[in-house]
XYZ file of C-alpha atoms in Angstrom:
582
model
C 38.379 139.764 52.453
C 38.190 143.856 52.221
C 41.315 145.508 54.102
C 44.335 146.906 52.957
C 47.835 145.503 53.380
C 50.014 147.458 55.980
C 53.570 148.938 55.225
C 54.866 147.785 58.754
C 57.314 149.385 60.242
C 59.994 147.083 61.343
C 60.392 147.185 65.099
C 62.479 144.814 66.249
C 62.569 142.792 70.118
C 64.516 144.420 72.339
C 67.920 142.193 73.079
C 68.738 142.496 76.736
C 71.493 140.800 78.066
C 70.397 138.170 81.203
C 74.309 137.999 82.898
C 74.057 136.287 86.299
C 75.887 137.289 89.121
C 78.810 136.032 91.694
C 77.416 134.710 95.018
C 74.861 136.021 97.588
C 73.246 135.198 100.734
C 70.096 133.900 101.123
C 66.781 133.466 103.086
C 63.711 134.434 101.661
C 60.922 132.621 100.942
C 58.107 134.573 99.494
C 57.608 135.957 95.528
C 57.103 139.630 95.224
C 56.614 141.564 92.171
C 56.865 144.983 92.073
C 60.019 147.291 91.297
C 62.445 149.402 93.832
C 65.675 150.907 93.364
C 68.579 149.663 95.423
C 72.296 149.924 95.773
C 73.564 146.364 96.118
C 77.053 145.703 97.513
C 79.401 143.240 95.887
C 82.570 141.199 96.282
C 85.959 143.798 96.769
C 83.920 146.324 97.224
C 82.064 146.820 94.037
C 78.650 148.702 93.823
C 75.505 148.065 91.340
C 72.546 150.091 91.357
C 69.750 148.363 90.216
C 65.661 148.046 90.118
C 64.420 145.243 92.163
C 62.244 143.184 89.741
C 61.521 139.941 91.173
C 62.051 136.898 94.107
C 61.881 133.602 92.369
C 63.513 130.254 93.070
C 65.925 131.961 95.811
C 67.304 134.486 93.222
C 66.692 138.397 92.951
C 65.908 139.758 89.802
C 66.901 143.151 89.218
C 67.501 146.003 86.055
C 70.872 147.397 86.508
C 69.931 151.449 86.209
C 72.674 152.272 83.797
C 72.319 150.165 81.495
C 68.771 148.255 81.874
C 70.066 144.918 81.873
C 68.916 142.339 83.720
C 69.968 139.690 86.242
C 69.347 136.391 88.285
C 71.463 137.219 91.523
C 71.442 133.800 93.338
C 70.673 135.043 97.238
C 73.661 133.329 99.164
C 75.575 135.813 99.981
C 73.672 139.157 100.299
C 75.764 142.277 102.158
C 74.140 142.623 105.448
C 72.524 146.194 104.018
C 71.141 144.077 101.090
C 69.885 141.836 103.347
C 67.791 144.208 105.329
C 67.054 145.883 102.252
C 65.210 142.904 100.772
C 63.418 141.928 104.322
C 61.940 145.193 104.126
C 61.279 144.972 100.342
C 59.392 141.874 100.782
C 57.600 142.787 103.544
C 56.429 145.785 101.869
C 54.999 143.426 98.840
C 53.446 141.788 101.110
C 51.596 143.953 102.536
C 50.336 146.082 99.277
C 49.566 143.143 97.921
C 46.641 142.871 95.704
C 43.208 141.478 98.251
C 42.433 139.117 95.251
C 45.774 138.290 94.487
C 45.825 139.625 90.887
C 49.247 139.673 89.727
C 51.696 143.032 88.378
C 52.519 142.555 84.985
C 54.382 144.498 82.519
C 54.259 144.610 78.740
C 56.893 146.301 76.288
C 55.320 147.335 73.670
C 57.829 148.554 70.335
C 56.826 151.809 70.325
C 55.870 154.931 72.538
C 52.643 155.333 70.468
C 51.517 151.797 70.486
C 48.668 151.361 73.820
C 47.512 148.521 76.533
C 44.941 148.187 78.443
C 42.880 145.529 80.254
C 39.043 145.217 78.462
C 36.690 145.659 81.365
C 39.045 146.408 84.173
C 38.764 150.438 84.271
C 42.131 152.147 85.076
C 44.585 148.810 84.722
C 47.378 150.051 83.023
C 49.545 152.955 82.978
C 52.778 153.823 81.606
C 56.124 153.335 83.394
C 58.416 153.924 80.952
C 58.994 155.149 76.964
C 58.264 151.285 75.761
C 56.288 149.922 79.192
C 52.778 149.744 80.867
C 52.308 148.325 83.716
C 49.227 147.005 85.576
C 47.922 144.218 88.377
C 45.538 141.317 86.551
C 43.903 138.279 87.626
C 44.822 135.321 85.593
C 42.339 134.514 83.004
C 42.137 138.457 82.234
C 42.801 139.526 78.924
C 45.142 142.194 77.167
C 44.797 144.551 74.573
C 47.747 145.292 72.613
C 47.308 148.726 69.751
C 49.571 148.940 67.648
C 49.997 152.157 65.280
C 51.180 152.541 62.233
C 52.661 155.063 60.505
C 50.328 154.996 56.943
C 47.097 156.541 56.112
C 44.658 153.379 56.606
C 42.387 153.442 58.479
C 41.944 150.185 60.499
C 45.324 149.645 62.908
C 46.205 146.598 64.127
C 44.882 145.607 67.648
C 45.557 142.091 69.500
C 43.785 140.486 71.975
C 46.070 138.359 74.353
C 45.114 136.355 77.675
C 46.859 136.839 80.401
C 47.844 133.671 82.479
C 50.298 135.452 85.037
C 53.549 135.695 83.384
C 55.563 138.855 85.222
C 56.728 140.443 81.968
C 56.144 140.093 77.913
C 58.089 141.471 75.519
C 56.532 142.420 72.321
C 57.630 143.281 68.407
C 55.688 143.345 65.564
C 57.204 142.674 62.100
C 55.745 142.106 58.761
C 52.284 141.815 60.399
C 52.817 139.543 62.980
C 52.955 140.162 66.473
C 55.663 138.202 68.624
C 56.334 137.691 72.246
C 58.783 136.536 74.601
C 58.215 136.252 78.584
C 62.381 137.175 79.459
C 64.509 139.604 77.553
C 66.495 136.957 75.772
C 63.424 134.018 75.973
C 62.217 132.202 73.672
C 60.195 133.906 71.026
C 56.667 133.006 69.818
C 54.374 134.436 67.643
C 51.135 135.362 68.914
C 49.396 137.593 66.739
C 48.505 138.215 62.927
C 47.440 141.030 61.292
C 44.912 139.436 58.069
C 45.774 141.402 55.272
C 44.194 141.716 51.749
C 46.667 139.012 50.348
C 45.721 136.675 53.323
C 43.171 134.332 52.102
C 42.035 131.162 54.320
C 45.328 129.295 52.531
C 47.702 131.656 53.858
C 46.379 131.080 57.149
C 46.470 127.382 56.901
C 49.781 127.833 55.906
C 51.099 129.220 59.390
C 48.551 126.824 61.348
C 51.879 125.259 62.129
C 53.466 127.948 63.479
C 50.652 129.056 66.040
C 51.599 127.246 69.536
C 48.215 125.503 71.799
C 47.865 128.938 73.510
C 46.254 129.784 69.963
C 46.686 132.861 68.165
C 44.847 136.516 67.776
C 43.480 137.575 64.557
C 43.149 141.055 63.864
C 41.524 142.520 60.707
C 38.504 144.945 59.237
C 37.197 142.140 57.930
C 36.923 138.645 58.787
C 34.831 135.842 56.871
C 33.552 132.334 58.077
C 36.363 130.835 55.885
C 38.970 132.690 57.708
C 37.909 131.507 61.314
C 37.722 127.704 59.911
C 41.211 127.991 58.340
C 42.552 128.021 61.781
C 40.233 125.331 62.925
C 41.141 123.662 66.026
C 43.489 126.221 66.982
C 42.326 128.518 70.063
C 41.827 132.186 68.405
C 40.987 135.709 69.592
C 40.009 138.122 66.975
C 39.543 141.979 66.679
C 37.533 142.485 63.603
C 35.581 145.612 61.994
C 33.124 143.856 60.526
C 31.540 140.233 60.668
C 28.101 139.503 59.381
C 26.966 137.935 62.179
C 27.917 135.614 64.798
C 27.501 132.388 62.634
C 30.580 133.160 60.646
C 32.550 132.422 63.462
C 30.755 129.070 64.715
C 33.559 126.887 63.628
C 36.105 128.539 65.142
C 37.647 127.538 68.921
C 37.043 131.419 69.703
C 37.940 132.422 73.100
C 37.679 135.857 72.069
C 35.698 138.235 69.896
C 35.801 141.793 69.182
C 33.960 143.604 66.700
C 33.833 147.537 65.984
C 31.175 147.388 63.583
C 27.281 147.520 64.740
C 26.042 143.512 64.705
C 23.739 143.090 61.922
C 22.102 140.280 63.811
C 22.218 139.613 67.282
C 21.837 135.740 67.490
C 24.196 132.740 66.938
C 25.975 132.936 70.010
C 25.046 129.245 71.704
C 27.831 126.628 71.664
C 30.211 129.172 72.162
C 31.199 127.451 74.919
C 34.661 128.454 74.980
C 34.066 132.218 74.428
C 35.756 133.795 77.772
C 35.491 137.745 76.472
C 32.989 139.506 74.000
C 33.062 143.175 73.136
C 30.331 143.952 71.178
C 28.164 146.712 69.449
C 24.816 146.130 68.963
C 21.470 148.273 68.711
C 17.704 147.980 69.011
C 17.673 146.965 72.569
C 19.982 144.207 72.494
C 18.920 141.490 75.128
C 22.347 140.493 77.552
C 20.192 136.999 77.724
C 21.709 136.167 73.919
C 25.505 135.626 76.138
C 23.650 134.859 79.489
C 24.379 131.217 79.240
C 27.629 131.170 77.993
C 29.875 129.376 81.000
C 33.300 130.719 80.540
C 32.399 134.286 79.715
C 34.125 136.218 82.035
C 34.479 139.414 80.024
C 31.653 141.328 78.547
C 31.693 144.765 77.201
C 28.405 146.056 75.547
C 28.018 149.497 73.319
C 24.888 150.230 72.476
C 21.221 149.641 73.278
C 20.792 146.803 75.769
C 18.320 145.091 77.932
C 18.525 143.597 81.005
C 15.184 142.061 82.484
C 15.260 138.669 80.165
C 19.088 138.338 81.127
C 17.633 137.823 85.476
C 17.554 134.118 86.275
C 19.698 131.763 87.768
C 22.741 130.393 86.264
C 22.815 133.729 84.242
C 26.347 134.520 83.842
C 27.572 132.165 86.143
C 31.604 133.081 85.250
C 31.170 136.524 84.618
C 34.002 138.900 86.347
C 34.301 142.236 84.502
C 31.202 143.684 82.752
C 31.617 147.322 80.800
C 28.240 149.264 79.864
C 30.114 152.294 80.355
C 28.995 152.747 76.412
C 25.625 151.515 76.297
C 21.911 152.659 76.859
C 19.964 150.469 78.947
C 16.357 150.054 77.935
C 15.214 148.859 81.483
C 17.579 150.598 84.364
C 15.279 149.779 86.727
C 16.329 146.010 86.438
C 19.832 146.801 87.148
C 19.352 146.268 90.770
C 18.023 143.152 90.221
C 20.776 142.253 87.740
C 23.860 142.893 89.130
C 22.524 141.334 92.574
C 23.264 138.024 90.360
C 26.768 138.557 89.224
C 28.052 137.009 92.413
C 31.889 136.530 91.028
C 32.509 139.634 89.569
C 35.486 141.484 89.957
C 35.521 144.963 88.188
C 32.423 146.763 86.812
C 32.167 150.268 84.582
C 28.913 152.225 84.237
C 27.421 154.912 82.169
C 26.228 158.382 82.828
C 22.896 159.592 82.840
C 21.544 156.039 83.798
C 19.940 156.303 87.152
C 21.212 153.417 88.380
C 20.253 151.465 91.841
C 23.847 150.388 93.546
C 21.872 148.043 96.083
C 22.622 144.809 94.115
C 26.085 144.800 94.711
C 25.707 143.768 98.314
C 25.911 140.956 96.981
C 28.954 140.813 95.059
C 31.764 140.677 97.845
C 34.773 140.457 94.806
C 34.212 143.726 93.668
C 37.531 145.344 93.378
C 37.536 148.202 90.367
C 35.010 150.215 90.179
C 33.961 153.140 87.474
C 30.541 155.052 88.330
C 28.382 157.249 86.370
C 26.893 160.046 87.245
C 23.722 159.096 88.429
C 24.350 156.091 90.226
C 22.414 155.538 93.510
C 24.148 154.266 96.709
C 21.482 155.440 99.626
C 23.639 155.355 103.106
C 26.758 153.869 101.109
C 25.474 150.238 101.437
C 26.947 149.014 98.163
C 30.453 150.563 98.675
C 30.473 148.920 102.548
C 30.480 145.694 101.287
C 33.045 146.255 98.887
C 36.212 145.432 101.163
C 38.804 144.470 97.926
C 38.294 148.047 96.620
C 41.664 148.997 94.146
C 40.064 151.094 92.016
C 37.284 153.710 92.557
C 36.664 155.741 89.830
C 33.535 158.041 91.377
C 31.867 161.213 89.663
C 29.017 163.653 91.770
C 27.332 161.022 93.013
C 29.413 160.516 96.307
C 30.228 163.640 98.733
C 33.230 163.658 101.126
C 30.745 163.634 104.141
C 28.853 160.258 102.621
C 32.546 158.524 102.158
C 34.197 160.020 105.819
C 33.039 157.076 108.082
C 34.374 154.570 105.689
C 38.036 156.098 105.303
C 37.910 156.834 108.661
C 37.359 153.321 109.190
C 40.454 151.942 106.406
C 37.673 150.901 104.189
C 39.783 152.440 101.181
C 43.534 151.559 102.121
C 44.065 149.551 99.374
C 43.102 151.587 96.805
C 45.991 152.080 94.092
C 43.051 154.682 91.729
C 41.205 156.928 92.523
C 38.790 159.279 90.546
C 37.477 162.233 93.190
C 35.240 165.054 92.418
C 34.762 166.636 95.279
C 38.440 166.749 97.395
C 39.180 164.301 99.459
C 41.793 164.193 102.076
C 44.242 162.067 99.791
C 46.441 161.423 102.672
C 43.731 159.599 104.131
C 44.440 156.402 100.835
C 48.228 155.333 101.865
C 48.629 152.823 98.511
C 47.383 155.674 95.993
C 49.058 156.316 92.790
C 47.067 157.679 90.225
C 44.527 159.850 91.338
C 41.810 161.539 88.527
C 40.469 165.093 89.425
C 38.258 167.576 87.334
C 39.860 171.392 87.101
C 38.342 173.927 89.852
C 36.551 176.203 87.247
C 34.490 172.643 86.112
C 33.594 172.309 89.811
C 36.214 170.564 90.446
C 39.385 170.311 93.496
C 41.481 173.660 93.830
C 44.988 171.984 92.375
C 46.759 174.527 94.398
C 45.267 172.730 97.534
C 46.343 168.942 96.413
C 48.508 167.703 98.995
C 49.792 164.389 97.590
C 51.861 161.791 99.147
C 54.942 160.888 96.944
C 53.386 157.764 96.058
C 50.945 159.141 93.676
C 52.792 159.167 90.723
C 50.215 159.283 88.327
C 47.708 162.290 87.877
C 45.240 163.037 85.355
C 43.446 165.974 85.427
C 40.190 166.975 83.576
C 39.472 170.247 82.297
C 42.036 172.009 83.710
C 42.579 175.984 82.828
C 46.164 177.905 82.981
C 45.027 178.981 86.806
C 44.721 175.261 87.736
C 48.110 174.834 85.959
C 49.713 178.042 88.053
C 48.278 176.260 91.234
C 49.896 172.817 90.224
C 52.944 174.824 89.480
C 53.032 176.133 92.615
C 53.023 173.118 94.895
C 55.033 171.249 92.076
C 58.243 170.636 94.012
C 56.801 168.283 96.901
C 54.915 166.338 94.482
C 56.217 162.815 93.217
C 54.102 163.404 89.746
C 55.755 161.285 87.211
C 52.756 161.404 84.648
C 50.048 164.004 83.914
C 47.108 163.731 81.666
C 45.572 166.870 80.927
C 41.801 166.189 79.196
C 40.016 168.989 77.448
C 42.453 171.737 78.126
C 41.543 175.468 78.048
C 45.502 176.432 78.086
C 47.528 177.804 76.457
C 50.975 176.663 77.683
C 52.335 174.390 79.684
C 55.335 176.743 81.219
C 53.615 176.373 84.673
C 54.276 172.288 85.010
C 57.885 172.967 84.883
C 58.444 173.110 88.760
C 57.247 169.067 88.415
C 61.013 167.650 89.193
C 59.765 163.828 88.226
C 57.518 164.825 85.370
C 58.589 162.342 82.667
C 55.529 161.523 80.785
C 53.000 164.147 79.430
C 49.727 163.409 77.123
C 47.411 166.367 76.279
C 43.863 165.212 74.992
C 41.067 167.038 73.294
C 41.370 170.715 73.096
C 38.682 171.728 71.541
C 38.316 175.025 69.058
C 35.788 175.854 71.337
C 37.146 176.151 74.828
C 38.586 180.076 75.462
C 42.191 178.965 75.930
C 43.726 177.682 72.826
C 46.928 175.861 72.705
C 48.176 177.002 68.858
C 52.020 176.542 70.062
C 53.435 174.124 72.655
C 56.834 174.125 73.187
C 58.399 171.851 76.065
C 61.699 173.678 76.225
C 60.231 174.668 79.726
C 60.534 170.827 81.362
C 63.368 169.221 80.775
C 62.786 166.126 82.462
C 60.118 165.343 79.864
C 60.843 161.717 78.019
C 57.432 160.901 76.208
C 54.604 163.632 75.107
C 51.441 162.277 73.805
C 49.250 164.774 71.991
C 45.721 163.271 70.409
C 42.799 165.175 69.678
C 44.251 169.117 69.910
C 41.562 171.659 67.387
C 44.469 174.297 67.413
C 47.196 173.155 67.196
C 49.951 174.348 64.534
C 53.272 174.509 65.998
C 55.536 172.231 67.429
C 58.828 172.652 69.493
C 59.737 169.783 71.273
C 62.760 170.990 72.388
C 63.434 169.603 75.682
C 66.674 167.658 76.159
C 65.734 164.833 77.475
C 62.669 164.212 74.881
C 63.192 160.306 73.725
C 59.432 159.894 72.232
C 56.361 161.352 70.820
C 53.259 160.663 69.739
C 50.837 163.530 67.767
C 47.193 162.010 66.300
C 44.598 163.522 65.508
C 45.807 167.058 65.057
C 45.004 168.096 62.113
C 46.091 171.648 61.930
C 49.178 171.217 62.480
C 51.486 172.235 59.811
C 55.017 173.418 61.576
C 57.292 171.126 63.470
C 60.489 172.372 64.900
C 63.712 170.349 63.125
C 64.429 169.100 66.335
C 61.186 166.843 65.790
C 63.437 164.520 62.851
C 65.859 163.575 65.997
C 63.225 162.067 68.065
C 63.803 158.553 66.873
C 60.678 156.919 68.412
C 57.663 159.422 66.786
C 54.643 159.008 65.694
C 52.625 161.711 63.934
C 49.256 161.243 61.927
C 46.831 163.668 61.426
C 44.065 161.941 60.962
């Protein structure tokens, strides 16, 4: 086994206290998850501000805002106020509920720099909060947990989890193992394991014991046939660098498999019949038919060379629900059509660019409800996108003009989409449940910023190539925007001074400024928005200086930056940091 053992850093489970309140009135009978802010009265008079969490069993389950603790208010003897207050909270759930009925789920991760994200659902999570993502899943989805370390190596630790509709995990990783509990105070199990150099096949038969019937995810560089049969009989998901081919995991109960590493050899994969996601790089034309049979794969993601002609026959993934070739080159485009006309139960699907790609098979895939296109995707008369009528996410590029999509908004065809990804400017007023919306700077051909009129419910934006004039614009309509995080990707600024008329602006990641682009960020100092909480900073050519000298700063997270040599002091107060420049 080649990989190196890990200094962890110790982050421990956070310890919330679960206290549950005197009396309350009740008379609901419906579950709603989702989060408000509310001002609940109690007995003599006494007030509690708190984040609606949760209706279950007849209790409320709320944060108190002060101090983020959490309660089970039992509901029989609600204030009149409160009472109306929940009615219309409720009915409000109700209504933006998901069309499929995925579920909202949140995940605490132990630090700001650690990432989630959904494998094959485009746009699932975002954050919420220093240590939280949130996102809406189906159960049976799965979850990717990053976690990053603060050493030198090179492989960090990354878990894959299923998701079976719990309404919050909490996570900590010690000593290479990755725990969870499903309540602030629950029970804690242990669901991950980072394999180390030290961990040979006994080490792992030695915790066998400790792994509970949900089974256990592996994570590693490298991963040998001896390694998946130490576990045997256990259900495993494993994130691996490198395997030598898909044989060395036949004797495994794998429900999950990915690999970083090109496949040296692309066939082994039948009587996998519990494999339910595979994430795969391959080359040489890799035929989909090799995982075409497998029965409960739900999740594929392909990088690399693929075809898709031999894959076209019937029974061909018969469970399949979120497919990703947003990475890969297909051989034969002109069988997508044909193809995806087959995937009758899928749910989310993500495409490349510079594929001309034939939308017309999705007609027949009525469960499509996330959506990420390439460029050169065809959809003649908008046939595909008129079927779709569970749409939640649409991430579109120049394929789509306003004019092609007007008779469908016009129609509600799009109010329930939570993302959106728009080109070309859109009336955004037009998409009531919107909340992170995706636009391309005005100097890239993009929307005019300065023209953006948001409702307060998008509170996500991420904006892509973006210059300091599309920054002024932002500025300038920045009060009557509800903006509580902004992704700026490839950047040609070279401050961020303009974003601090953003009153809710809590959350800030800057990506990929290259050495090229004619603005260059070689300083950023936040002193200008105090609001800030969390900056994110990965990929940045130029920059050298640091001051993150807002107030209000609680985390940070610099990768990939390699010139950077000067941090303010004010950078060794941040408790929750990351910085690697590699």
């Amino acid at each position: 086994m080649m990989t190196v053992s890990p200094k962890a850093k110790l982050v421990t489970i956070w310890r919330h206290t679960i206290a549950l309140s005197c009396v309350l009135m009740g008379l609901f009978s419906m579950i709603a998850e989702a989060s408000d802010v509310h001002t609940f009265s109690g007995p003599n008079g006494l007030k509690l501000e708190a984040e609606v969490l949760d209706f279950v069993d007849g209790n409320v389950v709320i944060r108190r805002v002060t101090d983020r603790q959490q309660f089970e208010l039992p509901a029989n003897r609600l204030a009149p106020a409160d009472v109306e207050f929940m009615k219309a909270w409720l009915n409000a759930r109700e209504a933006s509920a998901h069309p499929l009925g995925w579920k909202t789920v949140r995940i605490h991760v132990p630090m700001f720099a650690d990432e989630v994200e959904a494998p094959g659902i485009p746009a699932a999570f975002r954050r919420v909060d220093v240590h939280t993502w949130e996102a809406e899943l189906p159960e049976g989805a799965w979850i990717l947990v990053s976690i990053y370390r603060q050493d030198d190596e090179k492989f960090s630790p990354a878990f894959l989890l299923p998701y079976d509709g719990q309404r919050e995990w909490f996570l900590s990783y010690e000593n290479n193992r990755l725990s969870r509990s499903n309540e602030p105070q629950g029970r804690v199990e242990l669901v991950g394991l980072f394999v180390g150099s030290k961990d040979d096949s006994a080490a792992l038969k030695a915790i066998k014991g400790d792994v509970t019937e949900q089974g256990i995810a592996l994570t590693s560089e490298f991963l040998s046939s001896e390694d998946f049969s130490a576990l045997g009989g256990k259900a495993i998901s494993a994130v691996v660098g490198e395997i030598k081919s898909f044989k060395e995991a036949s004797d495994a109960k794998l429900r999950a498999l990915r690999m970083d590493d090109v496949m040296r050899e692309s066939t082994g994969l039948s009587g996998w019949d519990e494999l339910e996601l595979l994430d795969v790089r391959c080359s040489g034309g890799w035929p989909l038919a090799e995982c075409a049979s497998l029965e409960a794969l739900t999740t594929l993601i392909v990088d690399g060379d693929v075809t898709l002609s031999s894959s076209i026959k019937d029974g061909a993934f018969s469970a399949l629900k979120h497919l990703s070739l947003v990475e890969a080159g297909i051989d034969d485009p002109d069988s997508f059509r044909d193809f995806t006309a087959q995937l009758v139960e899928l749910n989310s699907l993500t495409l490349p660019d510079d594929h001309p790609l034939h939308l017309g098979g999705l007609v027949s895939c009525p469960e499509v409800t996330a959506l990420d296109l390439g460029n050169e995707c065809g959809d003649p008369e908008t046939q595909a996108l008129a079927t779709m009528e569970n749409l939640t996410t649409l991430l579109m590029k120049r394929n789509y003009r306003p004019a092609d999509l007007q008779p469908l908004i016009t129609q509600g065809h799009f109010d329930k989409l939570r993302t959106l990804r728009d080109y070309q400017g859109l009336s955004f007023a037009s998409f009531p449940q919107l909340r992170d919306l995706h636009v391309k700077g005005n100097e890239d051909e993009g929307v005019d910023l300065g023209t953006l009129k948001l409702p307060k419910n998008v509170t996500h934006l991420r904006v892509r190539n973006p210059n300091l004039d599309d920054l002024a614009a932002l500025g300038e309509i920045g009060a009557g925007l509800g903006v509580q995080s902004l992704t700026l990707t490839f950047p040609s600024i070279a401050d961020i001074d303009a974003l601090a008329t953003l009153p809710s602006l809590s959350w800030l990641t800057i990506e990929d400024q290259l050495s090229t682009l004619e603005q260059k960020m070689e300083t950023l100092d936040t002193a200008a928005l105090p609001s800030l909480r969390g900056l994110s900073l990965l990929r940045l050519q130029n920059l050298t200086t640091l001051k993150p000298t807002g107030r209000m700063l609680k985390a940070l997270s610099v990768r990939s930056c390699s010139e950077l040599s000067r941090t303010d002091p004010s950078v060794e107060q941040i408790a929750d940091k990351v910085i690697l420049k590699r």
